[in-house]
CSV table of C-alpha atoms in Angstrom, one decimal:
chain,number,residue,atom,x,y,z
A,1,UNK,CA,-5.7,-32.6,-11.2
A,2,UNK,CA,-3.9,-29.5,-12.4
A,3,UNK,CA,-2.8,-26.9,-10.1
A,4,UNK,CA,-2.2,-23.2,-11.1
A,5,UNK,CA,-0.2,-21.0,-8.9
A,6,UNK,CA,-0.3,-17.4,-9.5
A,7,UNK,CA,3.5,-16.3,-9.8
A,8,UNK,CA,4.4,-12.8,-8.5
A,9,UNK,CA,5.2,-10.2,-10.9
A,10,UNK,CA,8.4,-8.4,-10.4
A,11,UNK,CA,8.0,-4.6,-10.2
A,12,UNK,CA,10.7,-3.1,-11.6
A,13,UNK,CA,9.7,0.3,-11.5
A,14,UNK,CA,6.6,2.0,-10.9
A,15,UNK,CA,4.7,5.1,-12.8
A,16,UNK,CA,1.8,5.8,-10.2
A,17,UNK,CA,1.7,4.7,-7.2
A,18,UNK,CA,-1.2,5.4,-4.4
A,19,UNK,CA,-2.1,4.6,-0.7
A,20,UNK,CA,-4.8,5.8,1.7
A,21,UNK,CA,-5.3,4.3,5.4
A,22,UNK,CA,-7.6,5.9,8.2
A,23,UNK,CA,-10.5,5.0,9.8
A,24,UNK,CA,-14.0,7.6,10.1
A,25,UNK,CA,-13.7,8.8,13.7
A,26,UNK,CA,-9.4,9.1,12.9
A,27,UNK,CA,-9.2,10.5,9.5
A,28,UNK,CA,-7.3,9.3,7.0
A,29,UNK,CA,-3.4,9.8,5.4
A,30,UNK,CA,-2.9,9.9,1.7
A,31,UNK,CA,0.6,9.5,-0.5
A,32,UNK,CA,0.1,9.8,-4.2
A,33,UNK,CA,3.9,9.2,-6.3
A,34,UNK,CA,4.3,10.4,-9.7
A,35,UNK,CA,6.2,11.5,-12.2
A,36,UNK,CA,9.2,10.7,-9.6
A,37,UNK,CA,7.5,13.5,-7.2
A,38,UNK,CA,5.4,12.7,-4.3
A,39,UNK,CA,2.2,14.2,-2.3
A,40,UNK,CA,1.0,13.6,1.2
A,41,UNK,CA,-2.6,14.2,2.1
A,42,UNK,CA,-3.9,14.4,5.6
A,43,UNK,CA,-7.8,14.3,5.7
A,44,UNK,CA,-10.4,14.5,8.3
A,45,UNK,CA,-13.5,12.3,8.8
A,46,UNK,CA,-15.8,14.5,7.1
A,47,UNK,CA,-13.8,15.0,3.6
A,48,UNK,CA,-13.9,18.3,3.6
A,49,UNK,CA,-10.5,19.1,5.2
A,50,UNK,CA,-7.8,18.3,3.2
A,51,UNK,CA,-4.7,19.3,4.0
A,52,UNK,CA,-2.0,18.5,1.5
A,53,UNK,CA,1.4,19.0,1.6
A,54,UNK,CA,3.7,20.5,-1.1
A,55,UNK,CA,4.9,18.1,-4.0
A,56,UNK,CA,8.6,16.8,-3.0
A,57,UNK,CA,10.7,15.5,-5.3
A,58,UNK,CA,11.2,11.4,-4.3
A,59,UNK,CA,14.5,10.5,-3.4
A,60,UNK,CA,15.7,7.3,-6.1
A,61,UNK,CA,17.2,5.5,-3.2
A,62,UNK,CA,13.9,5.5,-1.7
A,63,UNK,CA,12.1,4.2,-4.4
A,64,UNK,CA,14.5,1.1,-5.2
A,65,UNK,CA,13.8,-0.1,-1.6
A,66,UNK,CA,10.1,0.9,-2.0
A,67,UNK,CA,10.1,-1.6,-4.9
A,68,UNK,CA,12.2,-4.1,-3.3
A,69,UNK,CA,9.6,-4.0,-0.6
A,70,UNK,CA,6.6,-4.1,-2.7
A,71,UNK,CA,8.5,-7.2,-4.0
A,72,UNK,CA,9.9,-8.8,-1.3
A,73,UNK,CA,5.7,-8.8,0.1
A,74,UNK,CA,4.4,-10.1,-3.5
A,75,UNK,CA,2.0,-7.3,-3.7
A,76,UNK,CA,1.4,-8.3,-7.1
A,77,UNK,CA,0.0,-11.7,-6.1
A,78,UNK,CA,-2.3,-9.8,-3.9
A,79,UNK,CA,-6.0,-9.7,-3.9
A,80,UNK,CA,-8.2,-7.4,-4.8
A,81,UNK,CA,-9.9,-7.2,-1.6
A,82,UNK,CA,-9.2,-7.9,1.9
A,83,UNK,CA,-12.5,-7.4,4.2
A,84,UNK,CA,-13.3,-8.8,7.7
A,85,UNK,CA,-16.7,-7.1,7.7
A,86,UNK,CA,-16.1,-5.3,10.8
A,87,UNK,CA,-17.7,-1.9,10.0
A,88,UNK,CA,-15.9,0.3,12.5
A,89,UNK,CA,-12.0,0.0,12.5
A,90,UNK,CA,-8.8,0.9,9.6
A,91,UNK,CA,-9.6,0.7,5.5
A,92,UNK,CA,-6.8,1.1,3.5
A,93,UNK,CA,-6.3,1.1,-0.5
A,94,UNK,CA,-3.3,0.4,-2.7
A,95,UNK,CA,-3.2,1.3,-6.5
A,96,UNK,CA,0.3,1.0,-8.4
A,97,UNK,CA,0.9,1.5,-11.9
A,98,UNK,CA,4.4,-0.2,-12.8
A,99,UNK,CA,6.6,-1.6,-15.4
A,100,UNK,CA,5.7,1.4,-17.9
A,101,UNK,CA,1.8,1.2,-16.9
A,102,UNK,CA,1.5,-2.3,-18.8
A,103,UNK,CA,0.1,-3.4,-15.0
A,104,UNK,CA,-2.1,-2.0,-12.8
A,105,UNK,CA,-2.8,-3.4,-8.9
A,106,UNK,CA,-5.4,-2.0,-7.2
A,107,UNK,CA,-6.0,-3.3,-3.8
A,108,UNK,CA,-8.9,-2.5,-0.6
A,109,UNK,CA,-8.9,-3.0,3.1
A,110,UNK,CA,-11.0,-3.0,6.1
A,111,UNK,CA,-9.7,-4.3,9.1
A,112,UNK,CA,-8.0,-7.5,7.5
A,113,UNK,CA,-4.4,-7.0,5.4
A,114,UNK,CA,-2.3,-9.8,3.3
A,115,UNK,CA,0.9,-10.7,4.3
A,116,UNK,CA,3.0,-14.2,2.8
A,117,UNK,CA,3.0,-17.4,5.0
A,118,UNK,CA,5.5,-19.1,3.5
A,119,UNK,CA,7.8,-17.1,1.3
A,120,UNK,CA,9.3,-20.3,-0.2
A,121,UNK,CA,5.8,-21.6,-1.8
A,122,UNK,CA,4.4,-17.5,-1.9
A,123,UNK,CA,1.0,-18.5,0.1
A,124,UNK,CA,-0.2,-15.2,0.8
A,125,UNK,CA,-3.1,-15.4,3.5
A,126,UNK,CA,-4.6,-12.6,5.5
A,127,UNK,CA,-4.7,-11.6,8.9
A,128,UNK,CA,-7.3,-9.9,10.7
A,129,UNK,CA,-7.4,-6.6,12.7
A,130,UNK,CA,-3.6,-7.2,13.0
A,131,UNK,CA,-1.2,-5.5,10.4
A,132,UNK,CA,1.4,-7.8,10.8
A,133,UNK,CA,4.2,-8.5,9.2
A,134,UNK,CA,4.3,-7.8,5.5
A,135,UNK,CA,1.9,-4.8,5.6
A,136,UNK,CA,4.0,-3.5,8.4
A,137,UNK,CA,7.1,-3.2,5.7
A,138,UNK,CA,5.1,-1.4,3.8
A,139,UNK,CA,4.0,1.2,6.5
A,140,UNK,CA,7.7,1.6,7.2
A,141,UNK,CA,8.8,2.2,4.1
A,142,UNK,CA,5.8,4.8,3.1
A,143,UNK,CA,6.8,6.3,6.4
A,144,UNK,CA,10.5,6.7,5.4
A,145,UNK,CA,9.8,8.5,1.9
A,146,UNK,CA,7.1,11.4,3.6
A,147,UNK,CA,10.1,11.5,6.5
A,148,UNK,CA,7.0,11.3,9.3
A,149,UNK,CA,7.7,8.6,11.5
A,150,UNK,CA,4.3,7.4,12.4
A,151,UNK,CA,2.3,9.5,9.3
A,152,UNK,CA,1.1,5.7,8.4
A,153,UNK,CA,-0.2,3.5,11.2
């Protein structure tokens, strides 16, 4: 019997980077990094009213711990999609372009996020309708760069 196990990736540094989260009746929150400048998006329901917020330079403090979170949660050994099939609730999306665009992750939600068991062996499992732990890192760290506490729930 062989046995494969996917190894993370180690981001070392990131070209494009993308996340969405919201829900239909909430809206949804958008940060788009690139080029070493960042965008927040705030839409409603309906898609027609975007609001977007000037392009801000990102701090380079900020995105060495970004990366050292995106690490330390092994987004790279994530999958592709995460779905509990509950039709009303939180989707969320994740694309990153990294180590000089020779990668690309691009990863969807609804209602059910990743987050690593056992760090030691790198199981990553998913837990349902609860965002808890490692997506939670992530949360907090996109909420540090845009400087809004809760921007991403």
């Amino acid at each position: 019997i062989v046995i494969f196990e996917i190894v993370a990736v180690k981001i070392k540094t990131f070209d494009y980077f993308f996340f969405s989260i919201g829900g239909y009746f909430d809206g949804y929150n958008v940060l788009i990094m690139q080029n070493d400048h960042f965008e927040i998006i705030k839409g409603g329901y309906n898609h027609l009213n975007k609001y977007p917020e000037p392009t801000t330079e990102l701090d380079q403090n900020l995105k060495r711990e970004l990366i050292a979170v995106l690490n330390e949660i092994q987004v790279t050994k994530w999958e592709k999609t995460y779905d509990s099939e509950v039709l009303d609730g939180t989707q969320w999306e994740l694309e990153i372009k990294y180590n000089d665009r020779k990668t690309n992750k691009l990863v969807f939600g609804s209602n059910e996020y990743p987050y690593v068991k056992d760090a030691e062996n790198g199981i990553i499992l998913s837990k349902t309708l609860n965002p808890k732990p490692d997506f939670v890192k992530l949360l907090t760290i996109l909420n540090k760069i845009v400087g809004k506490r809760n921007f991403f729930y």
